[in-house]
PDB file of C-alpha atoms in Angstrom:
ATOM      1  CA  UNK A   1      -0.612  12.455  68.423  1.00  0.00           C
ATOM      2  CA  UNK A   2      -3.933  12.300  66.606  1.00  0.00           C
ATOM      3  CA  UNK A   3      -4.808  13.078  62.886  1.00  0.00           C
ATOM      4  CA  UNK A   4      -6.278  16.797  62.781  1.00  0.00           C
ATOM      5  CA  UNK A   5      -9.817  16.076  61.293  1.00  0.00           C
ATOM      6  CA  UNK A   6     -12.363  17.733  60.847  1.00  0.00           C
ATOM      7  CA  UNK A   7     -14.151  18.630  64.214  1.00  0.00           C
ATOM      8  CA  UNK A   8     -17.960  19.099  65.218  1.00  0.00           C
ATOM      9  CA  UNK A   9     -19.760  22.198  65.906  1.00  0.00           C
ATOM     10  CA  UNK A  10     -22.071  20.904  67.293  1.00  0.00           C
ATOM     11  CA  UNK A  11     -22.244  18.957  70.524  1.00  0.00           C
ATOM     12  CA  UNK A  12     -21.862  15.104  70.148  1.00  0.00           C
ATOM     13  CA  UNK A  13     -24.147  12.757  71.455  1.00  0.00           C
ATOM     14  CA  UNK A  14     -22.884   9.938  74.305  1.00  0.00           C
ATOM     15  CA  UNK A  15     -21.327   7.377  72.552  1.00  0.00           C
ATOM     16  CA  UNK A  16     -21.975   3.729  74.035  1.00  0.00           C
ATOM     17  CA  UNK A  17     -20.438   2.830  76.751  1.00  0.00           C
ATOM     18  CA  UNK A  18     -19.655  -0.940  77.657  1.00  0.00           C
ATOM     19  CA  UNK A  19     -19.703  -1.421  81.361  1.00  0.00           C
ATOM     20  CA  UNK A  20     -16.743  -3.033  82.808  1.00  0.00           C
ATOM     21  CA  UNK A  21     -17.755  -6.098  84.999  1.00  0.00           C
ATOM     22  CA  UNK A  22     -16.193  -6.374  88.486  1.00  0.00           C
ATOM     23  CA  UNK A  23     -13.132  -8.646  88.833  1.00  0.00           C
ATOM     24  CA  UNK A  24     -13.217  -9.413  85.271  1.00  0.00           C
ATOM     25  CA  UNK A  25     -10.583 -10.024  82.903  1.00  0.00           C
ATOM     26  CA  UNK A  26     -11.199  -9.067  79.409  1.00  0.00           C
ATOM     27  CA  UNK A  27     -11.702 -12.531  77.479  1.00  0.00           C
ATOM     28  CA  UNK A  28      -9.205 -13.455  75.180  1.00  0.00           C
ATOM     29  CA  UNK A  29      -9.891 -13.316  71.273  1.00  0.00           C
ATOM     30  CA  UNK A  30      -6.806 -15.101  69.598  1.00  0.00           C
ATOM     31  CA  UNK A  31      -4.057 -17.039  70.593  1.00  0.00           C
ATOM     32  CA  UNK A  32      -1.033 -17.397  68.052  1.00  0.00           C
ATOM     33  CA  UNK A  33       1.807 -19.046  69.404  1.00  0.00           C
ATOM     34  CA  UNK A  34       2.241 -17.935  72.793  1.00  0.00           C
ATOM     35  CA  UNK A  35       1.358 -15.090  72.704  1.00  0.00           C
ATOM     36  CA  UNK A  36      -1.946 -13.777  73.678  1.00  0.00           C
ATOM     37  CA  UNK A  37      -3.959 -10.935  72.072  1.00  0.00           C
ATOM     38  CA  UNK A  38      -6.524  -9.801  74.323  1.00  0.00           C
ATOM     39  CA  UNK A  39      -9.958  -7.656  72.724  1.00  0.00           C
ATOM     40  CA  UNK A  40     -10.059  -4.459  73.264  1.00  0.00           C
ATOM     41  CA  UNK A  41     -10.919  -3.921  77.370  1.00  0.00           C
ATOM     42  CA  UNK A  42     -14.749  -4.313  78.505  1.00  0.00           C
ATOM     43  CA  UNK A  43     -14.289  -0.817  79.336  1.00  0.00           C
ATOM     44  CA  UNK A  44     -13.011   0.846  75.621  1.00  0.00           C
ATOM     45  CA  UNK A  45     -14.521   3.874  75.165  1.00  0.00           C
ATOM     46  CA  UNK A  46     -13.950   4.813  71.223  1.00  0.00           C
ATOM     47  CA  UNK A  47     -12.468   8.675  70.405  1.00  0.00           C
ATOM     48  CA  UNK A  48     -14.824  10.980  70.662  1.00  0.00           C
ATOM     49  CA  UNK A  49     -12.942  13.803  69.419  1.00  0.00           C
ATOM     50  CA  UNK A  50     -14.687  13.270  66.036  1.00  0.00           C
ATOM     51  CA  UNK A  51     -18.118  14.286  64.703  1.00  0.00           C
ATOM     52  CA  UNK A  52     -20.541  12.409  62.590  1.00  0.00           C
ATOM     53  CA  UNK A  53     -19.747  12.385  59.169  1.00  0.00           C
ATOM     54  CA  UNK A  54     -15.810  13.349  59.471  1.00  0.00           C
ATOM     55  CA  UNK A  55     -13.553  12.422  57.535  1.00  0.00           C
ATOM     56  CA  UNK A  56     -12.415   8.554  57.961  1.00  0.00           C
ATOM     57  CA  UNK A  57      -9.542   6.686  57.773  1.00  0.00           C
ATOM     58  CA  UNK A  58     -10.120   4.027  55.401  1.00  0.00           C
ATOM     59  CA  UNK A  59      -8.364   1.213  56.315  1.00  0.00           C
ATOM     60  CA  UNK A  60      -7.166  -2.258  54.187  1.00  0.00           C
ATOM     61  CA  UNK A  61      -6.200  -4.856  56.290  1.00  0.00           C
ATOM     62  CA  UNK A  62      -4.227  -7.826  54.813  1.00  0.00           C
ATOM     63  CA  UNK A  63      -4.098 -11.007  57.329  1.00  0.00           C
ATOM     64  CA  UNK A  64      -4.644 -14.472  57.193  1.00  0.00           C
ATOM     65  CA  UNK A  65      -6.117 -15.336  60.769  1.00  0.00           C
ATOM     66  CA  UNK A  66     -10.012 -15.100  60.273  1.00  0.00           C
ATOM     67  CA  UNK A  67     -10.124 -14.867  64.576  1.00  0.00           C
ATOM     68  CA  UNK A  68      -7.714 -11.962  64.051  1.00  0.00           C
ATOM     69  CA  UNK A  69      -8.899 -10.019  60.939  1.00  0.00           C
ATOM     70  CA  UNK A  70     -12.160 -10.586  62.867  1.00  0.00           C
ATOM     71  CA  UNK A  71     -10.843  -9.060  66.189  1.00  0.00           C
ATOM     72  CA  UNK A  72      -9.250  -5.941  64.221  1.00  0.00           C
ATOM     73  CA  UNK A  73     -12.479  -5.372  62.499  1.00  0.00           C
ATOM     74  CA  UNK A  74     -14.455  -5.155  65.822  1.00  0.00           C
ATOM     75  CA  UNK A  75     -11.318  -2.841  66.952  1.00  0.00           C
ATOM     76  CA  UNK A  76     -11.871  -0.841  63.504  1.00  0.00           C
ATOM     77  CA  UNK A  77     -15.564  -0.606  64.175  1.00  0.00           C
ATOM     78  CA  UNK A  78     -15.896   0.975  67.537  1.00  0.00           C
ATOM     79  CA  UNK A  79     -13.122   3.367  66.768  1.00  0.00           C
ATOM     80  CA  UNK A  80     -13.998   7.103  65.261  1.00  0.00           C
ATOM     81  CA  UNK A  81     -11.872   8.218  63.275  1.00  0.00           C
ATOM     82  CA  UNK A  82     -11.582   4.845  61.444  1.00  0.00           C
ATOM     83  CA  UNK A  83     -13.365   2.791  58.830  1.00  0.00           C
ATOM     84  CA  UNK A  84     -12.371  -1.173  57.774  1.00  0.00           C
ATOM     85  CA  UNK A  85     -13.322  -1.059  54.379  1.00  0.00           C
ATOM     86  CA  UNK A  86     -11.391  -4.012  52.903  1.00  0.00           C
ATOM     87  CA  UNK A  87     -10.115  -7.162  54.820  1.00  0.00           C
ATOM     88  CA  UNK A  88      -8.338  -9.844  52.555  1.00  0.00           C
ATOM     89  CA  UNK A  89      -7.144 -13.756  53.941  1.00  0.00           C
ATOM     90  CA  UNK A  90      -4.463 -12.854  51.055  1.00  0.00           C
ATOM     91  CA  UNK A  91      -2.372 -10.778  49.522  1.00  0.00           C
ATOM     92  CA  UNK A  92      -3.310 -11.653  45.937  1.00  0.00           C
ATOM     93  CA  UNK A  93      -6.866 -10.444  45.983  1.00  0.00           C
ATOM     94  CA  UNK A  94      -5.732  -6.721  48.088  1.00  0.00           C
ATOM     95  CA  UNK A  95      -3.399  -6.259  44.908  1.00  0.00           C
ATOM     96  CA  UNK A  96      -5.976  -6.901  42.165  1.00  0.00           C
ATOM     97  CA  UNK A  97      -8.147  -4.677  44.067  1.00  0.00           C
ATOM     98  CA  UNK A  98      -5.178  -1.749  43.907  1.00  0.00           C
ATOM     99  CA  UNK A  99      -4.609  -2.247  40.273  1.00  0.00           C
ATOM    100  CA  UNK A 100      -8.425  -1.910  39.593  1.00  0.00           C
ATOM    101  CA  UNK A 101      -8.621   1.362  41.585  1.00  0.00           C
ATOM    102  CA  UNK A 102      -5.139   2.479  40.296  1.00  0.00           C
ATOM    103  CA  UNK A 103      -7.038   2.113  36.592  1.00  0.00           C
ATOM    104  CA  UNK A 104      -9.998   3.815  37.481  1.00  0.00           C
ATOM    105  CA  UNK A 105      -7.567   6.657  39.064  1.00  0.00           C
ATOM    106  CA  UNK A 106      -8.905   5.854  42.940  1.00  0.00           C
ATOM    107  CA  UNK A 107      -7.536   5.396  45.957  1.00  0.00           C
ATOM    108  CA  UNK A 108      -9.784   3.326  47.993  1.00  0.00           C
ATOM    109  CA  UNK A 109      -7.636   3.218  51.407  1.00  0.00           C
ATOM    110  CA  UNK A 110      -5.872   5.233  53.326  1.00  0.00           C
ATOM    111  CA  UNK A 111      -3.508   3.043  55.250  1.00  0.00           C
ATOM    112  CA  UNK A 112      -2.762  -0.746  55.159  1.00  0.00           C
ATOM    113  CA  UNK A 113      -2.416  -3.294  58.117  1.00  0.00           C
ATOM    114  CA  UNK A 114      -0.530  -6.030  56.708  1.00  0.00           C
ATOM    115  CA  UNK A 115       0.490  -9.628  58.503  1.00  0.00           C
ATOM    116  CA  UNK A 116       3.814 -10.905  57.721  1.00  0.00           C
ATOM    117  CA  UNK A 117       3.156 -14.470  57.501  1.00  0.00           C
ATOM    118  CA  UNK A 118       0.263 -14.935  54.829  1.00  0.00           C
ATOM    119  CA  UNK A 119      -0.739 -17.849  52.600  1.00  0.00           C
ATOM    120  CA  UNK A 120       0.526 -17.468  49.259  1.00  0.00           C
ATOM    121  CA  UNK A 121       2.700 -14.347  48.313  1.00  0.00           C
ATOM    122  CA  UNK A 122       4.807 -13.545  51.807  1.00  0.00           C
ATOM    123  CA  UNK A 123       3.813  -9.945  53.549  1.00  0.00           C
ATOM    124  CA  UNK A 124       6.849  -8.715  51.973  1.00  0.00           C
ATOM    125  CA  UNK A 125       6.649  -9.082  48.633  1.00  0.00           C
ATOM    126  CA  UNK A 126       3.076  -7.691  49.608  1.00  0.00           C
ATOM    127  CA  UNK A 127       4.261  -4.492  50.708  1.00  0.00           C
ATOM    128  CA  UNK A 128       6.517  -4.115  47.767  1.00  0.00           C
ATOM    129  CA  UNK A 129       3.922  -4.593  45.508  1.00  0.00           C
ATOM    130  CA  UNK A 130       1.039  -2.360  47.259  1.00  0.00           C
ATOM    131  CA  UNK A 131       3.891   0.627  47.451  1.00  0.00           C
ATOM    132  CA  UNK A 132       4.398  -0.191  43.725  1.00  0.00           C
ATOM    133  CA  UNK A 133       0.959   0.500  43.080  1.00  0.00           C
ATOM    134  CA  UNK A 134       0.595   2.923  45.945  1.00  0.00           C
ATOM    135  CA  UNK A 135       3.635   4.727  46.606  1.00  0.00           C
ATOM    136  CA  UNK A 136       2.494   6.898  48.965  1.00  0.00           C
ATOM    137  CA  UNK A 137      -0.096   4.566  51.059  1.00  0.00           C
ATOM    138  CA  UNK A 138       1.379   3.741  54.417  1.00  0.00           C
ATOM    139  CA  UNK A 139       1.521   0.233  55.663  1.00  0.00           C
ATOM    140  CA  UNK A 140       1.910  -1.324  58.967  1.00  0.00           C
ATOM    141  CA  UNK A 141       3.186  -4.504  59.649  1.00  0.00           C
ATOM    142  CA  UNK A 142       1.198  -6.042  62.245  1.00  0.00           C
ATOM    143  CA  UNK A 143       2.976  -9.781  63.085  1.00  0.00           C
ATOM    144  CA  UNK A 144       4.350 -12.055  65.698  1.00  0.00           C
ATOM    145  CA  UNK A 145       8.094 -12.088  63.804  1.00  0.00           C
ATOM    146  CA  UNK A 146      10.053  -9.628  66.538  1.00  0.00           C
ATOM    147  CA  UNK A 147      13.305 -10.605  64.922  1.00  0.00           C
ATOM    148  CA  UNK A 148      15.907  -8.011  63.138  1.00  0.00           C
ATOM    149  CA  UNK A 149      16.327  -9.787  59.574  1.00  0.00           C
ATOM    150  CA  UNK A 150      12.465  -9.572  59.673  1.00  0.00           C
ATOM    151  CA  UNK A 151      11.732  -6.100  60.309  1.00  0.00           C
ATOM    152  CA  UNK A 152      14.501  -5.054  58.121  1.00  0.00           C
ATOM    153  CA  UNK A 153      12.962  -6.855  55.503  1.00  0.00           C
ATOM    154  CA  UNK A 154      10.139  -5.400  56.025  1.00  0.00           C
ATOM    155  CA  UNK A 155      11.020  -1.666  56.442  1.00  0.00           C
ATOM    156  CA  UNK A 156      13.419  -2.037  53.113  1.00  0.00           C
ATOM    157  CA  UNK A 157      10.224  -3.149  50.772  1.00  0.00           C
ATOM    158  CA  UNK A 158       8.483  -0.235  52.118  1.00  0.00           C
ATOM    159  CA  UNK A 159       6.505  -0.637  55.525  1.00  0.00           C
ATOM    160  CA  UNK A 160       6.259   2.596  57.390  1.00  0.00           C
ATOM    161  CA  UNK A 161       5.967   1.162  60.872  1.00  0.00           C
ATOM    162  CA  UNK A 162       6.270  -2.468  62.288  1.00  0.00           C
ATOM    163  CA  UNK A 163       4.229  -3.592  65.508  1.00  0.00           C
ATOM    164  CA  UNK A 164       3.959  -6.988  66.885  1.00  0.00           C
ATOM    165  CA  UNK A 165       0.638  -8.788  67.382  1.00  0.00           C
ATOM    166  CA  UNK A 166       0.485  -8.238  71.287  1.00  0.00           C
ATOM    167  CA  UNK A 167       0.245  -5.006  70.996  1.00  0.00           C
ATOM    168  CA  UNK A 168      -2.459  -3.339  73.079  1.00  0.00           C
ATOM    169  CA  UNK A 169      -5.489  -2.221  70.777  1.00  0.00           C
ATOM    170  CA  UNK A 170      -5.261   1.791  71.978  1.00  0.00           C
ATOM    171  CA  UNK A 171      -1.713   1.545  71.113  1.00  0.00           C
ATOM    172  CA  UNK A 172      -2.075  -0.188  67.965  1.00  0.00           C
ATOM    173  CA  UNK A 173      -4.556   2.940  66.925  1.00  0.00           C
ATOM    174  CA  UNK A 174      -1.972   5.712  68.290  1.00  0.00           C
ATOM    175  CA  UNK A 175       0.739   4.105  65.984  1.00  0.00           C
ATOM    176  CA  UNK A 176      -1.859   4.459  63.025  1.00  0.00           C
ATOM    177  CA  UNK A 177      -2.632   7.692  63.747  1.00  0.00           C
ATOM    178  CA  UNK A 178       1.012   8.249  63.751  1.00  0.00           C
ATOM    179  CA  UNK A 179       1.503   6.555  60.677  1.00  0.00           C
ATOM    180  CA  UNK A 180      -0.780   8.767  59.490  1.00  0.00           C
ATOM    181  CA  UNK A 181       1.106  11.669  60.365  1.00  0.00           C
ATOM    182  CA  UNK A 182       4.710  10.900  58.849  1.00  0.00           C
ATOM    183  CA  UNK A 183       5.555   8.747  61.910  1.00  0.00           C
ATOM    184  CA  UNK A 184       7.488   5.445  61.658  1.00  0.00           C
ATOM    185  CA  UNK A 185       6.533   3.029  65.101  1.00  0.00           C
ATOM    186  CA  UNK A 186       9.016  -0.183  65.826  1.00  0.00           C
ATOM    187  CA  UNK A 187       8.090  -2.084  68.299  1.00  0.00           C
ATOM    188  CA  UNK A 188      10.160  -5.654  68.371  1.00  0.00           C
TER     189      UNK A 188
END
């Protein structure tokens, strides 16, 4: 399912296209563990059901893996529909920027990717506190913890959907887009 959004009258232009190499396997970006979490495919085309200038999802994402936050920005950035406009190696800084904009009566993002497993305050008592602040922002867990005390945890202080690291990228954006929507993806 996709957000509705606002859609173009007019035509839209080509977007870029990456050509796919022959025989090649799409590099890997991160390893955690053992798992591996490939970049999005040499061949990802980005949505283009959206027009210039639509409304965006405005996305905060909380994780403490610079390759990773980096690899789900690039994600963020060739997706329409989708904006990364904060990025925190912390909890502590996301919430002081959520109190600010609670004072000054904003609400800067749309949905939150948060990691379970960050330095300083634990993803979540993050949650708990972003959904005190934001009750009706929806977060996603995005972590390597598959195990049931985990995501329990996590659903019970307020995460809307829980997906684990490996996930593919297109399937990491149709469970935000669900999200979105009222939806509520497990994936461990």
């Amino acid at each position: 399912p996709s957000v509705p959004l606002r859609l173009c009258a007019e035509p839209r232009p080509e977007p870029l296209r990456i050509p796919a190499r022959p025989n090649h396997q799409p590099p890997l970006s991160h390893i955690h563990g053992n798992r591996h979490l490939p970049r999005p495919p040499a061949a990802y085309v980005p949505r283009t059901d959206l027009c210039p200038g639509a409304t965006m999802t405005r996305v905060l994402l909380i994780e403490d893996d610079g390759r990773y936050r980096d690899t789900l920005a690039t994600l963020f950035s060739v997706t329409d529909g989708f904006q990364l406009v904060d990025a925190y190696p912390a909890a502590e800084p996301a919430l002081d920027h959520a109190r600010r904009a609670l004072a000054a009566d904003t609400r800067p993002w749309d949905v939150a990717v948060v990691d379970m497993n960050l330095s300083g305050m634990h993803g979540v008592e993050a949650i708990a506190a972003l959904k005190a602040i934001f009750s009706e922002l929806p977060i996603l867990v995005l972590t390597v913890y598959e195990d049931p005390a985990t995501v329990l945890r996590a659903v019970t202080a307020g995460a809307d959907g829980y997906l684990l690291k490996h996930t593919h990228p297109r399937v990491l954006i149709e469970h935000l887009e669900l999200i979105l929507t009222g939806g509520a993806p497990l994936t461990p």
